[in-house]
Coordinates of N, CA and C in Angstrom, one line a residue:
H26 N 92.2 127.3 95.1 CA 91.4 126.3 95.8 C 91.8 125.0 95.8
V27 N 92.5 124.5 97.1 CA 92.8 123.1 97.1 C 91.7 121.9 96.9
Q28 N 91.9 121.0 96.2 CA 90.9 120.2 96.1 C 91.4 118.8 95.6
L29 N 90.6 117.7 96.4 CA 90.9 116.2 96.2 C 89.8 115.7 95.8
V30 N 89.5 114.9 94.8 CA 88.2 114.2 94.5 C 88.4 112.9 94.2
E31 N 88.0 111.9 95.0 CA 88.4 110.4 94.8 C 87.0 110.0 93.9
S32 N 87.3 108.7 93.4 CA 86.3 108.1 92.5 C 86.9 106.7 92.4
G33 N 85.9 105.8 92.1 CA 86.2 104.4 91.9 C 86.1 103.3 92.6
G34 N 85.4 103.8 94.1 CA 85.1 102.7 94.9 C 83.9 102.0 94.6
G35 N 83.5 100.7 95.2 CA 82.7 99.9 95.0 C 82.6 98.5 95.5
S36 N 81.8 97.5 95.3 CA 81.8 96.5 96.0 C 82.2 95.1 94.8
V37 N 83.0 94.4 95.3 CA 84.0 93.4 94.7 C 84.0 92.2 95.4
Q38 N 84.0 90.9 94.7 CA 84.3 89.9 95.5 C 85.5 89.8 95.8
A39 N 85.8 88.8 96.8 CA 87.4 88.6 97.3 C 88.0 87.9 96.0
G40 N 89.4 88.6 95.8 CA 90.1 88.1 94.9 C 89.9 89.2 93.6
G41 N 89.0 89.9 93.6 CA 88.8 90.8 92.5 C 89.8 92.1 92.6
S42 N 89.4 93.2 91.4 CA 90.2 94.2 91.6 C 89.4 95.2 91.3
L43 N 90.0 96.7 91.9 CA 89.5 97.7 91.6 C 90.8 98.8 91.5
R44 N 90.3 100.0 90.8 CA 90.9 101.2 90.7 C 90.6 102.3 91.2
L45 N 91.0 103.1 92.3 CA 90.6 104.3 92.7 C 91.4 105.4 91.9
S46 N 90.7 106.5 92.1 CA 91.4 107.8 91.3 C 91.3 108.9 92.1
C47 N 92.0 109.8 92.0 CA 92.0 110.9 93.0 C 92.3 112.4 91.8
A48 N 91.4 112.8 91.7 CA 91.6 114.1 91.0 C 92.3 115.0 91.7
A49 N 93.3 115.9 91.4 CA 94.1 116.6 92.4 C 94.4 118.1 91.5
S50 N 94.4 119.3 92.3 CA 94.9 120.6 91.7 C 96.5 120.4 91.3
R51 N 97.0 120.9 90.2 CA 98.1 120.9 89.8 C 99.3 121.2 90.9
Y52 N 98.9 122.1 92.1 CA 99.9 122.6 92.9 C 100.2 121.4 93.9
M53 N 99.3 120.7 94.3 CA 99.5 119.3 95.0 C 100.1 118.2 94.2
Y54 N 99.8 118.2 93.2 CA 100.4 117.1 92.2 C 101.7 117.1 92.2
D55 N 102.5 118.5 92.0 CA 104.0 118.8 91.6 C 104.7 118.8 93.0
N56 N 104.2 119.0 94.1 CA 104.8 119.1 95.5 C 104.3 118.5 96.6
G57 N 105.4 117.8 97.2 CA 105.1 117.0 98.5 C 104.8 115.6 98.2
C58 N 104.0 115.0 99.2 CA 103.7 113.7 99.1 C 102.0 113.6 98.9
M59 N 101.9 112.4 98.2 CA 100.2 112.2 97.8 C 100.1 110.8 98.4
G60 N 99.0 110.3 99.1 CA 98.7 109.1 99.7 C 97.4 108.7 99.7
W61 N 97.4 107.6 99.9 CA 95.8 107.0 100.3 C 95.9 106.4 101.5
F62 N 94.7 106.6 102.2 CA 94.5 106.1 103.7 C 93.3 105.5 103.5
R63 N 93.2 104.6 104.7 CA 91.5 103.8 104.6 C 91.1 103.7 106.2
Q64 N 90.0 103.7 106.3 CA 89.3 103.7 107.6 C 88.1 102.9 107.8
A65 N 88.2 101.9 108.6 CA 87.1 100.8 108.6 C 86.2 101.1 109.9
P66 N 85.2 100.9 110.1 CA 84.1 101.4 111.1 C 85.2 100.7 112.4
G67 N 85.2 101.6 113.3 CA 85.6 101.3 114.7 C 87.2 101.2 114.5
K68 N 87.9 101.5 113.6 CA 89.1 101.5 113.4 C 89.8 102.8 113.2
E69 N 91.1 102.9 113.3 CA 91.9 104.3 113.2 C 92.1 104.2 111.6
R70 N 92.2 105.6 111.1 CA 93.0 105.6 110.0 C 94.2 105.3 109.6
E71 N 94.3 104.4 108.3 CA 95.6 103.7 108.3 C 96.0 104.1 106.9
G72 N 97.3 104.4 107.1 CA 98.2 104.6 105.7 C 98.3 103.4 104.8
V73 N 97.9 103.4 103.6 CA 98.1 102.5 102.6 C 99.1 102.5 101.8
A74 N 99.3 103.5 101.1 CA 100.4 103.8 100.1 C 100.5 105.3 99.7
A75 N 101.8 105.5 99.6 CA 102.2 106.9 99.3 C 103.3 106.9 98.1
I76 N 103.1 108.3 97.7 CA 104.1 108.3 96.6 C 104.7 109.8 96.6
E77 N 106.1 109.8 96.4 CA 106.7 111.1 96.5 C 106.6 111.9 95.2
S78 N 107.0 113.3 95.1 CA 106.7 114.0 93.9 C 107.7 113.5 92.7
D79 N 108.6 112.6 93.1 CA 109.5 112.1 92.1 C 109.2 110.7 91.6
G80 N 107.9 110.3 92.3 CA 107.3 109.2 91.7 C 107.7 107.7 92.4
N81 N 108.7 108.2 93.6 CA 108.8 106.9 94.5 C 107.8 106.5 95.3
P82 N 107.4 105.3 95.5 CA 106.4 104.8 96.2 C 106.5 104.1 97.5
S83 N 105.8 104.1 98.5 CA 105.8 103.2 99.4 C 104.6 102.6 99.9
Y84 N 104.8 101.4 100.7 CA 103.4 100.5 100.7 C 103.5 100.0 102.2
A85 N 102.3 99.9 102.8 CA 102.0 99.4 104.1 C 102.3 97.9 103.9
E86 N 102.7 97.2 104.7 CA 103.0 95.7 104.6 C 101.6 95.0 104.2
S87 N 100.7 95.3 104.7 CA 99.4 94.4 104.3 C 98.9 94.6 102.9
V88 N 99.6 95.6 102.3 CA 99.0 95.6 100.7 C 100.1 95.5 99.9
K89 N 101.4 95.2 100.4 CA 102.5 95.0 99.3 C 102.5 93.9 98.5
G90 N 102.4 94.3 97.0 CA 102.5 93.0 96.3 C 100.9 92.9 95.8
R91 N 100.0 93.6 96.3 CA 98.5 93.8 95.8 C 98.3 94.9 95.3
F92 N 98.8 96.2 95.9 CA 98.1 97.4 95.6 C 99.6 98.0 94.9
T93 N 98.9 99.0 93.8 CA 100.1 99.8 93.3 C 99.5 101.2 93.1
I94 N 100.5 102.2 93.7 CA 99.9 103.6 93.6 C 100.8 104.3 92.1
S95 N 100.1 104.9 91.6 CA 100.7 105.7 90.6 C 100.0 107.1 90.3
K96 N 100.9 108.0 89.5 CA 100.4 109.3 89.2 C 100.2 109.4 87.6
D97 N 99.3 109.8 87.2 CA 99.3 110.2 85.9 C 99.4 111.9 85.7
Y98 N 100.7 112.3 85.2 CA 100.8 113.7 85.1 C 100.2 114.3 84.0
V99 N 99.4 113.9 83.1 CA 98.9 114.5 82.0 C 97.4 114.9 82.6
K100 N 96.8 114.1 83.4 CA 95.4 113.9 83.8 C 95.5 114.7 85.3
N101 N 96.7 114.9 85.6 CA 96.7 115.5 87.2 C 95.8 114.2 88.2
T102 N 96.1 113.0 88.1 CA 95.1 112.1 88.8 C 96.0 111.1 89.4
L103 N 95.8 111.0 90.5 CA 96.6 110.0 91.7 C 95.6 108.6 91.6
Y104 N 96.3 107.2 91.4 CA 95.6 106.1 91.3 C 96.0 105.3 92.4
L105 N 95.2 104.3 92.8 CA 95.4 103.3 93.7 C 95.0 101.9 92.7
H106 N 95.7 101.2 92.2 CA 95.1 100.1 91.8 C 95.3 98.7 92.8
M107 N 94.2 98.2 93.1 CA 94.1 97.1 94.0 C 93.9 95.9 93.6
T108 N 94.6 94.9 93.7 CA 94.3 93.7 93.2 C 94.2 92.5 94.4
N109 N 93.6 91.5 94.1 CA 93.5 90.2 94.9 C 93.2 90.6 96.5
L110 N 92.1 91.5 96.3 CA 91.1 92.2 97.2 C 90.5 90.9 98.2
K111 N 90.6 91.6 99.5 CA 90.3 90.7 100.5 C 89.3 91.4 101.6
P112 N 88.4 90.7 102.2 CA 87.6 91.3 103.0 C 88.2 92.3 103.9
E113 N 89.1 92.1 104.3 CA 89.6 93.0 105.3 C 90.2 94.4 104.8
D114 N 90.2 94.5 103.4 CA 90.5 95.6 102.7 C 89.3 96.5 102.6
S115 N 88.2 96.2 103.2 CA 87.0 97.0 102.9 C 87.1 98.1 104.1
A116 N 86.9 99.5 103.5 CA 87.1 100.5 104.3 C 86.6 101.8 103.3
L117 N 86.6 103.0 104.2 CA 86.4 104.1 103.5 C 87.7 104.6 102.9
Y118 N 88.1 104.6 101.6 CA 89.6 105.1 101.3 C 89.5 106.3 100.9
Y119 N 90.6 107.2 101.5 CA 91.0 108.5 101.4 C 92.0 108.8 100.5
C120 N 92.0 110.0 99.8 CA 93.2 110.4 98.9 C 93.6 111.7 99.7
A121 N 95.0 111.8 100.0 CA 95.7 113.1 101.0 C 96.8 113.4 100.3
A122 N 97.0 114.6 100.5 CA 98.2 115.4 100.4 C 99.1 116.1 101.2
T123 N 100.2 116.2 101.5 CA 101.0 117.1 102.3 C 101.0 118.5 101.7
G124 N 101.0 118.6 100.4 CA 101.1 120.2 100.2 C 102.6 120.3 100.2
D125 N 103.2 121.8 99.8 CA 104.5 121.9 99.4 C 105.5 121.8 100.5
G126 N 106.7 121.2 100.3 CA 107.4 120.9 101.3 C 107.2 119.6 102.1
G127 N 106.2 118.6 101.9 CA 106.2 117.6 102.6 C 106.6 116.6 102.1
S128 N 107.0 115.5 102.8 CA 107.4 114.1 102.2 C 106.7 112.8 102.5
C129 N 107.0 111.8 102.1 CA 106.3 110.6 102.4 C 107.1 109.7 103.6
R130 N 108.0 110.6 104.2 CA 109.0 109.7 105.2 C 107.9 109.1 106.4
N131 N 107.0 109.8 106.6 CA 105.9 109.3 107.6 C 104.7 109.3 107.2
Y132 N 104.6 108.5 105.8 CA 103.4 108.4 105.2 C 102.2 107.8 106.0
E133 N 102.6 106.8 106.6 CA 101.4 106.3 107.6 C 100.8 107.1 108.6
S134 N 101.3 108.3 108.7 CA 100.7 109.0 109.9 C 99.7 110.2 109.2
P135 N 98.4 110.1 109.5 CA 97.4 111.1 108.8 C 97.9 112.6 109.2
R136 N 98.6 112.8 110.2 CA 99.0 114.1 110.7 C 99.9 114.8 109.8
E137 N 100.5 114.1 109.2 CA 101.6 114.6 108.0 C 100.8 115.1 106.7
F138 N 99.5 114.8 106.5 CA 98.9 115.3 105.5 C 97.9 116.5 105.8
S139 N 97.9 117.3 105.1 CA 97.0 118.7 105.2 C 95.8 118.7 104.5
Y140 N 95.9 117.9 103.2 CA 94.5 118.0 102.4 C 93.9 116.6 102.1
W141 N 92.7 116.7 102.1 CA 91.8 115.2 102.2 C 90.7 115.4 101.2
G142 N 90.5 114.4 100.6 CA 89.3 114.1 99.8 C 88.1 113.7 100.7
Q143 N 87.0 113.3 100.2 CA 85.8 113.2 100.8 C 85.7 111.7 101.0
G144 N 86.4 110.7 100.5 CA 86.4 109.3 100.7 C 85.5 108.8 99.8
T145 N 85.9 107.4 99.3 CA 85.2 106.5 98.5 C 85.3 105.1 99.2
Q146 N 84.1 104.4 99.1 CA 83.9 103.3 99.8 C 84.1 102.0 99.0
V147 N 85.1 101.2 99.7 CA 85.2 99.8 99.0 C 84.8 98.8 99.9
T148 N 84.1 97.8 99.4 CA 83.5 96.7 99.8 C 83.9 95.5 99.4
V149 N 84.6 94.5 100.1 CA 84.8 93.0 99.7 C 84.2 92.2 100.5
S150 N 83.7 91.4 99.5 CA 82.9 90.5 100.2 C 83.4 88.8 100.0

């Protein structure tokens, strides 16, 4: 059974930090690309960061230098550490995985990802 479960969202003041977590089944963790997307009301889903199975990360320009994506191989957990948060970072954040054979080449496109979590809300004021 394929499952992604996010946690760690919440409300924070501008300039603050949050760490999102995504617990994943081992199959998805070892294969393909895993990423974080976000969607604000009235806007399209946006790719934020992604990480290849070998650990190579990619970031959207809007979050470079502020967000860090990482994987804990022992806990089978994907993380997104967000610092210097801005009000425009407010959105529902989703964890996603391509599954076997996928790559992060087009990580900003939701269509590249077959598996999704339920989302966790981040609000920056």
